[in-house]
Protein backbone atom coordinates (compact mmCIF):
# COMPACT_ATOMS: atom_id res chain seq x y z
CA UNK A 1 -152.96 52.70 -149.08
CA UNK A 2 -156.40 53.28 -151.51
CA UNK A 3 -158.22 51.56 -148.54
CA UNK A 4 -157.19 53.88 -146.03
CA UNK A 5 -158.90 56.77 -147.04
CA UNK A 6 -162.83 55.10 -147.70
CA UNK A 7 -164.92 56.29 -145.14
CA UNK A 8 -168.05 54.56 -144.10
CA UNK A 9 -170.60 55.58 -146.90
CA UNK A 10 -167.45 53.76 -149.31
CA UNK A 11 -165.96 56.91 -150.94
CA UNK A 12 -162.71 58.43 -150.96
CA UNK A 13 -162.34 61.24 -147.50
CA UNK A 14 -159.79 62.33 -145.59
CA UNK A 15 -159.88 64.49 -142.11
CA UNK A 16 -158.31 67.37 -141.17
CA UNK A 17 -158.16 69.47 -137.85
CA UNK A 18 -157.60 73.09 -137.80
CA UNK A 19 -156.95 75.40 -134.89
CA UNK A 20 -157.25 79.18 -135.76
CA UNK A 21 -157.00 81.49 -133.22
CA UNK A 22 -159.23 85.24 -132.88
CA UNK A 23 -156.82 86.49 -135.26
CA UNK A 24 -157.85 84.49 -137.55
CA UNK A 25 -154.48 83.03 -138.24
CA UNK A 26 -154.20 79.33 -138.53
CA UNK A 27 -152.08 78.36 -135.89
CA UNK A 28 -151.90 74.12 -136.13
CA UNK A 29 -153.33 71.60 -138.86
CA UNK A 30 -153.24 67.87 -138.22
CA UNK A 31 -154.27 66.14 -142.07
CA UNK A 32 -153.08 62.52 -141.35
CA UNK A 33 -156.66 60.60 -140.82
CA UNK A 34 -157.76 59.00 -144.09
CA UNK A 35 -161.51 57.35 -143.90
CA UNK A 36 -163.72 58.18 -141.01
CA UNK A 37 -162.60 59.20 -137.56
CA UNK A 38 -164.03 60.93 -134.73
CA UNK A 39 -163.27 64.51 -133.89
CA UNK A 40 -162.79 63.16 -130.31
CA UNK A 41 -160.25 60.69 -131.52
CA UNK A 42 -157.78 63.38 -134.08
CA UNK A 43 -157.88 65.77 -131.50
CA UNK A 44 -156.40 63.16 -128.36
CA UNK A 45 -154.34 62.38 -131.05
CA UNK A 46 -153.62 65.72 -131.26
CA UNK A 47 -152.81 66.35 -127.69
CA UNK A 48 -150.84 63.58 -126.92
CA UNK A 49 -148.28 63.29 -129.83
CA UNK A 50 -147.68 66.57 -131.05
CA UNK A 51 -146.88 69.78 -129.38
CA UNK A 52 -150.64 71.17 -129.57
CA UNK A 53 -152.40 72.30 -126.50
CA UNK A 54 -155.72 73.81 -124.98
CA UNK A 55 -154.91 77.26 -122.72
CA UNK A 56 -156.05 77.29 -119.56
CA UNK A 57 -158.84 80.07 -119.78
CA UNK A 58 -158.44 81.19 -116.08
């Protein structure tokens, strides 16, 4: 599991997403992704298997 969490410069990192809203209350926190990942990539992670979403802002 060590393995898992060397990013690409070869030391230890994990990632972790945050949504806080105005109030500045934290209102979701993803901190799975060991290593090196792409915001891109945690937060269609995000979207697709957990019950996070973006409002519409219509």
């Amino acid at each position: 599991m060590h393995e898992r969490f060397i990013n690409r410069k070869g030391s230890m990192s994990q990632n972790v997403m945050m949504a806080v809203g105005f109030d500045s209350m934290i209102h979701f926190i993803v901190a799975r992704w060991g290593g090196s990942a792409a915001d891109s990539i945690v937060l269609r992670w995000a979207l697709k298997n957990t019950d996070f979403f973006i409002p519409n802002s219509k």
